[in-house]
Tab-separated table of C-alpha atoms in Angstrom:
chain	number	residue	atom	x	y	z
A	1	MET	CA	61.271	-70.184	63.224
A	2	ALA	CA	61.105	-67.341	65.751
A	3	LEU	CA	64.875	-66.951	65.550
A	4	THR	CA	64.706	-66.675	61.765
A	5	LEU	CA	61.958	-64.040	61.977
A	6	SER	CA	63.953	-62.071	64.546
A	7	SER	CA	67.082	-62.168	62.378
A	8	ARG	CA	65.090	-60.940	59.381
A	9	ARG	CA	63.750	-58.002	61.379
A	10	ARG	CA	67.245	-57.216	62.585
A	11	SER	CA	68.579	-57.329	59.033
A	12	ARG	CA	65.840	-55.024	57.807
A	13	ARG	CA	66.502	-52.614	60.663
A	14	LEU	CA	70.218	-52.584	59.905
A	15	ALA	CA	69.517	-51.987	56.213
A	16	ALA	CA	67.178	-49.111	57.087
A	17	ASP	CA	69.760	-47.606	59.454
A	18	ALA	CA	72.459	-47.902	56.788
A	19	GLY	CA	70.209	-46.164	54.255
A	20	LEU	CA	69.476	-43.347	56.696
A	21	LEU	CA	73.197	-42.935	57.388
A	22	VAL	CA	73.875	-42.615	53.668
A	23	VAL	CA	71.176	-39.963	53.329
A	24	ALA	CA	72.498	-38.109	56.397
A	25	ALA	CA	76.043	-38.189	54.985
A	26	THR	CA	74.749	-36.806	51.686
A	27	PHE	CA	73.439	-33.748	53.521
A	28	ALA	CA	76.256	-33.494	56.072
A	29	LEU	CA	79.238	-33.571	53.706
A	30	PRO	CA	78.418	-30.303	51.889
A	31	LEU	CA	77.841	-28.570	55.228
A	32	LEU	CA	81.116	-29.958	56.540
A	33	TRP	CA	82.915	-28.689	53.431
A	34	VAL	CA	81.465	-25.203	53.923
A	35	ILE	CA	82.586	-24.990	57.544
A	36	LEU	CA	86.071	-26.430	56.985
A	37	SER	CA	86.749	-24.491	53.779
A	38	SER	CA	85.737	-21.184	55.363
A	39	LEU	CA	88.665	-21.622	57.792
A	40	ASP	CA	91.120	-23.052	55.249
A	41	PRO	CA	93.639	-20.672	53.592
A	42	HIS	CA	94.051	-23.155	50.714
A	43	ALA	CA	90.489	-24.383	50.297
A	44	ASP	CA	89.439	-26.408	47.276
A	45	LEU	CA	86.608	-28.776	46.382
A	46	LYS	CA	87.861	-31.537	48.668
A	47	VAL	CA	86.482	-32.140	52.155
A	48	LYS	CA	89.680	-32.110	54.172
A	49	THR	CA	91.208	-30.858	57.371
A	50	PRO	CA	92.289	-27.203	56.927
A	51	ASP	CA	95.977	-26.563	56.267
A	52	GLY	CA	95.889	-24.189	59.218
A	53	LEU	CA	92.993	-22.295	60.707
A	54	THR	CA	92.532	-18.715	59.525
A	55	LEU	CA	89.859	-16.033	59.501
A	56	ASP	CA	91.259	-14.329	56.400
A	57	ASN	CA	88.373	-15.597	54.280
A	58	PHE	CA	85.891	-13.863	56.561
A	59	HIS	CA	87.984	-10.688	56.666
A	60	ALA	CA	87.990	-10.629	52.855
A	61	ILE	CA	84.201	-10.759	52.529
A	62	LEU	CA	83.043	-8.729	55.522
A	63	ASN	CA	82.689	-5.401	53.782
A	64	SER	CA	79.832	-3.324	52.417
A	65	ASP	CA	80.162	-4.166	48.729
A	66	ILE	CA	80.434	-7.958	49.018
A	67	THR	CA	78.332	-8.852	52.055
A	68	PHE	CA	76.617	-6.143	54.081
A	69	THR	CA	74.691	-4.364	51.305
A	70	PRO	CA	73.523	-7.604	49.587
A	71	LEU	CA	72.463	-9.057	52.949
A	72	LEU	CA	70.525	-5.885	53.775
A	73	ASN	CA	68.830	-6.068	50.373
A	74	SER	CA	67.953	-9.721	51.021
A	75	LEU	CA	66.493	-8.901	54.436
A	76	ILE	CA	64.366	-6.113	52.943
A	77	LEU	CA	63.110	-8.224	50.036
A	78	CYS	CA	62.473	-11.422	51.996
A	79	GLY	CA	61.271	-9.751	55.182
A	80	PHE	CA	58.605	-7.607	53.543
A	81	GLY	CA	57.772	-10.371	51.067
A	82	THR	CA	57.222	-12.828	53.917
A	83	LEU	CA	55.116	-10.328	55.872
A	84	LEU	CA	52.940	-9.696	52.819
A	85	THR	CA	52.629	-13.436	52.164
A	86	VAL	CA	51.583	-14.281	55.736
A	87	VAL	CA	48.997	-11.472	55.915
A	88	CYS	CA	47.450	-12.211	52.512
A	89	SER	CA	47.445	-15.981	53.025
A	90	ALA	CA	45.680	-15.612	56.399
A	91	LEU	CA	43.021	-13.351	54.890
A	92	ALA	CA	42.536	-15.719	51.949
A	93	ALA	CA	42.520	-18.915	54.032
A	94	TYR	CA	39.952	-17.673	56.557
A	95	PRO	CA	36.870	-17.730	54.282
A	96	LEU	CA	38.050	-21.007	52.737
A	97	SER	CA	38.231	-22.572	56.184
A	98	ARG	CA	35.115	-21.079	57.775
A	99	PHE	CA	32.562	-20.794	54.961
A	100	ARG	CA	31.316	-23.701	52.864
A	101	SER	CA	30.837	-23.225	49.142
A	102	ARG	CA	30.808	-25.333	46.007
A	103	LEU	CA	33.680	-23.173	44.742
A	104	ASN	CA	36.011	-23.977	47.659
A	105	ARG	CA	37.325	-27.254	46.284
A	106	PRO	CA	37.881	-25.973	42.687
A	107	PHE	CA	39.629	-22.918	44.120
A	108	LEU	CA	41.908	-25.027	46.319
A	109	LEU	CA	42.716	-27.342	43.411
A	110	THR	CA	43.577	-24.296	41.312
A	111	ILE	CA	45.865	-23.088	44.082
A	112	LEU	CA	47.503	-26.502	44.265
A	113	PHE	CA	48.028	-26.448	40.500
A	114	ALA	CA	49.597	-22.977	40.733
A	115	THR	CA	52.235	-24.319	43.132
A	116	SER	CA	53.456	-26.726	40.441
A	117	LEU	CA	54.071	-24.051	37.809
A	118	PRO	CA	57.817	-23.549	37.186
A	119	ILE	CA	58.857	-19.987	37.869
A	120	THR	CA	60.846	-19.850	34.615
A	121	ALA	CA	57.657	-20.443	32.613
A	122	ILE	CA	56.084	-17.163	33.719
A	123	MET	CA	59.116	-14.880	34.019
A	124	VAL	CA	58.966	-13.599	30.429
A	125	PRO	CA	55.376	-12.280	30.667
A	126	VAL	CA	56.059	-11.043	34.200
A	127	TYR	CA	59.129	-9.152	32.974
A	128	ALA	CA	57.089	-7.578	30.154
A	129	LEU	CA	54.326	-6.627	32.605
A	130	PHE	CA	56.781	-5.082	35.064
A	131	VAL	CA	58.289	-2.995	32.266
A	132	GLN	CA	54.823	-1.719	31.327
A	133	VAL	CA	53.860	-0.748	34.888
A	134	ASN	CA	57.316	0.659	35.764
A	135	LEU	CA	58.067	-1.938	38.437
A	136	ILE	CA	61.198	-3.319	36.786
A	137	ASP	CA	64.382	-2.696	38.775
A	138	THR	CA	62.430	-1.744	41.911
A	139	MET	CA	62.519	-3.343	45.331
A	140	GLN	CA	58.762	-3.068	45.773
A	141	GLY	CA	58.084	-4.826	42.479
A	142	THR	CA	60.336	-7.730	43.449
A	143	ILE	CA	58.682	-7.902	46.879
A	144	PHE	CA	55.237	-8.114	45.255
A	145	PHE	CA	56.344	-10.901	42.944
A	146	PHE	CA	58.049	-12.792	45.778
A	147	ALA	CA	54.805	-12.679	47.753
A	148	ALA	CA	52.668	-13.633	44.755
A	149	SER	CA	54.871	-16.629	43.944
A	150	GLN	CA	54.645	-17.974	47.516
A	151	LEU	CA	50.964	-17.249	48.108
A	152	PRO	CA	49.445	-20.426	46.585
A	153	PHE	CA	51.245	-22.866	48.854
A	154	ALA	CA	51.039	-20.462	51.811
A	155	ILE	CA	47.236	-20.294	51.446
A	156	TRP	CA	47.054	-24.088	51.254
A	157	LEU	CA	49.138	-24.476	54.422
A	158	MET	CA	47.356	-21.722	56.316
A	159	LYS	CA	43.923	-23.148	55.490
A	160	ASN	CA	44.866	-26.614	56.758
A	161	PHE	CA	46.173	-25.209	60.046
A	162	MET	CA	43.147	-22.935	60.388
A	163	ASP	CA	40.812	-25.928	60.104
A	164	GLY	CA	42.225	-27.154	63.423
A	165	VAL	CA	40.875	-24.178	65.382
A	166	PRO	CA	37.320	-24.905	66.631
A	167	LYS	CA	34.718	-22.594	65.152
A	168	GLU	CA	32.853	-22.574	68.492
A	169	LEU	CA	35.488	-20.233	69.907
A	170	GLU	CA	34.712	-17.679	67.213
A	171	GLU	CA	30.973	-18.071	67.665
A	172	ALA	CA	31.403	-17.126	71.318
A	173	ALA	CA	33.309	-14.021	70.241
A	174	TRP	CA	30.632	-13.165	67.674
A	175	THR	CA	28.035	-13.388	70.428
A	176	ASP	CA	30.002	-10.735	72.319
A	177	GLY	CA	29.925	-8.464	69.267
A	178	ALA	CA	33.267	-9.244	67.614
A	179	SER	CA	33.501	-9.042	63.846
A	180	SER	CA	34.946	-11.784	61.649
A	181	PHE	CA	38.188	-9.822	61.245
A	182	GLN	CA	38.496	-9.330	65.005
A	183	SER	CA	37.933	-13.032	65.666
A	184	LEU	CA	40.561	-13.891	63.057
A	185	VAL	CA	43.169	-11.566	64.587
A	186	ARG	CA	42.397	-12.099	68.272
A	187	ILE	CA	41.350	-15.759	68.392
A	188	VAL	CA	42.225	-17.815	65.325
A	189	LEU	CA	45.747	-16.577	64.540
A	190	PRO	CA	47.011	-16.683	68.176
A	191	LEU	CA	45.718	-20.252	68.546
A	192	MET	CA	47.335	-21.418	65.299
A	193	GLY	CA	50.763	-20.047	66.172
A	194	PRO	CA	52.604	-23.162	64.883
A	195	GLY	CA	50.855	-22.795	61.530
A	196	VAL	CA	51.791	-19.131	61.205
A	197	ALA	CA	55.368	-20.031	62.154
A	198	VAL	CA	55.530	-22.767	59.508
A	199	VAL	CA	54.233	-20.445	56.788
A	200	THR	CA	56.642	-17.716	57.880
A	201	VAL	CA	59.721	-19.941	57.863
A	202	PHE	CA	58.754	-21.688	54.625
A	203	SER	CA	58.087	-18.415	52.783
A	204	PHE	CA	61.237	-16.720	54.062
A	205	VAL	CA	63.486	-19.658	53.184
A	206	MET	CA	62.034	-19.978	49.679
A	207	MET	CA	62.563	-16.260	49.037
A	208	TRP	CA	65.997	-16.178	50.666
A	209	GLY	CA	67.427	-18.810	48.357
A	210	ASN	CA	65.754	-17.530	45.182
A	211	PHE	CA	68.340	-16.521	42.588
A	212	PHE	CA	66.349	-16.308	39.382
A	213	VAL	CA	63.636	-13.787	40.326
A	214	PRO	CA	65.864	-10.932	41.611
A	215	PHE	CA	68.382	-11.669	38.864
A	216	MET	CA	65.657	-11.029	36.269
A	217	LEU	CA	63.729	-8.193	37.905
A	218	LEU	CA	66.577	-6.148	39.420
A	219	LEU	CA	69.126	-4.446	37.198
A	220	THR	CA	71.027	-2.104	39.532
A	221	PRO	CA	73.990	-3.826	41.248
A	222	ASP	CA	73.379	-1.924	44.500
A	223	GLN	CA	69.923	-3.531	44.788
A	224	MET	CA	71.033	-7.126	44.245
A	225	PRO	CA	70.408	-9.508	47.187
A	226	ALA	CA	72.956	-11.948	48.556
A	227	SER	CA	71.468	-14.843	46.565
A	228	VAL	CA	72.617	-13.067	43.381
A	229	SER	CA	75.843	-11.488	44.622
A	230	ILE	CA	77.187	-14.912	45.588
A	231	ASN	CA	77.706	-15.433	41.861
A	232	GLU	CA	80.578	-12.925	42.030
A	233	PHE	CA	82.802	-15.534	43.700
A	234	PHE	CA	82.816	-17.581	40.506
A	235	GLY	CA	85.507	-15.904	38.418
A	236	ASN	CA	86.554	-16.255	34.797
A	237	ARG	CA	88.101	-19.410	33.319
A	238	GLY	CA	86.828	-21.592	36.142
A	239	MET	CA	88.741	-19.752	38.882
A	240	VAL	CA	86.759	-19.818	42.128
A	241	ALA	CA	87.711	-18.367	45.517
A	242	TYR	CA	86.531	-21.423	47.433
A	243	GLY	CA	87.544	-20.174	50.861
A	244	GLN	CA	85.734	-16.848	50.432
A	245	LEU	CA	82.767	-18.614	48.864
A	246	ALA	CA	82.496	-20.918	51.885
A	247	ALA	CA	82.863	-17.999	54.312
A	248	PHE	CA	80.145	-16.067	52.477
A	249	SER	CA	77.914	-19.160	52.587
A	250	VAL	CA	78.288	-19.340	56.370
A	251	VAL	CA	77.325	-15.674	56.763
A	252	TYR	CA	74.554	-16.032	54.187
A	253	SER	CA	72.991	-18.953	56.095
A	254	THR	CA	73.004	-17.172	59.460
A	255	PRO	CA	69.716	-15.198	59.112
A	256	VAL	CA	67.768	-18.320	58.171
A	257	ILE	CA	69.209	-20.238	61.123
A	258	LEU	CA	68.401	-17.365	63.486
A	259	LEU	CA	64.838	-17.198	62.178
A	260	TYR	CA	64.359	-20.907	62.789
A	261	VAL	CA	65.756	-20.599	66.317
A	262	LEU	CA	63.396	-17.706	67.069
A	263	VAL	CA	60.299	-19.613	65.968
A	264	ALA	CA	61.426	-23.071	67.131
A	265	ARG	CA	59.087	-22.978	70.118
A	266	ARG	CA	56.156	-22.167	67.883
A	267	LEU	CA	57.091	-24.942	65.476
A	268	GLY	CA	57.214	-27.450	68.311
A	269	GLY	CA	54.000	-26.280	69.884
A	270	GLY	CA	50.553	-27.610	69.303
A	271	PHE	CA	46.962	-26.482	69.373
A	272	ALA	CA	46.368	-26.865	73.100
A	273	LEU	CA	42.595	-26.748	72.746
A	274	GLY	CA	41.702	-29.968	74.489
A	275	GLY	CA	39.010	-28.508	76.765
A	276	ALA	CA	38.581	-25.148	75.122
A	277	VAL	CA	35.040	-25.776	73.906
A	278	LYS	CA	33.791	-27.861	76.811
A	279	GLY	CA	31.468	-26.616	79.493
């Protein structure tokens, strides 16, 4: 009987491992294609060993018109959009976390509902509004909309992380004469570093890969970010420069990877507050 139970557990474990391997392969194969095709002079849709390693695909895309200007535009849009999102979400989450009100729960549920709205459903009225207020085809208008579209979920995340910081630490600061804003900046935010890092990475990644919003709100080609300019590699009549597309994808992914590496320590950290309020 024990042997049968052990064999069943082993079978279930093997089935689970096989399922995880299938999922891992599903994610790994596209990444493998990107890396191999970027070095292949005759790249196509197949995942195969390159017909000879070459850097010609990178040489073809590393110029101002194709890569550098769109990447700079992406960094400006996503960088300032992320900064605005983190600041506004922290200011909005603080009263939700620290002050009790009957309106807190309805407000949070409204925020949660806003995260489920498809962006395509609101782009037509947003486009009309931006035309009226002269924000269409402007970097600042796109930055504002990027931040506004990420704020609901960012507030939800920030509030949950902020709940983990003991209020007693702020009360001690208030006793010493600190204001609520000073306690937020000097005590709460430094102690919830992992939370700020999560919101930062999440917001930046969501903005970085957004094609539809800048495609709708920006009209001048020189202002287009890399998420839109990547469409230029898809030519007419189904002709695609796969090698250059893969090389551009490698370069395009680099800022996100660097951002994750920079905040990896924060993401792996915790709220080391074990004895902070004792004594």
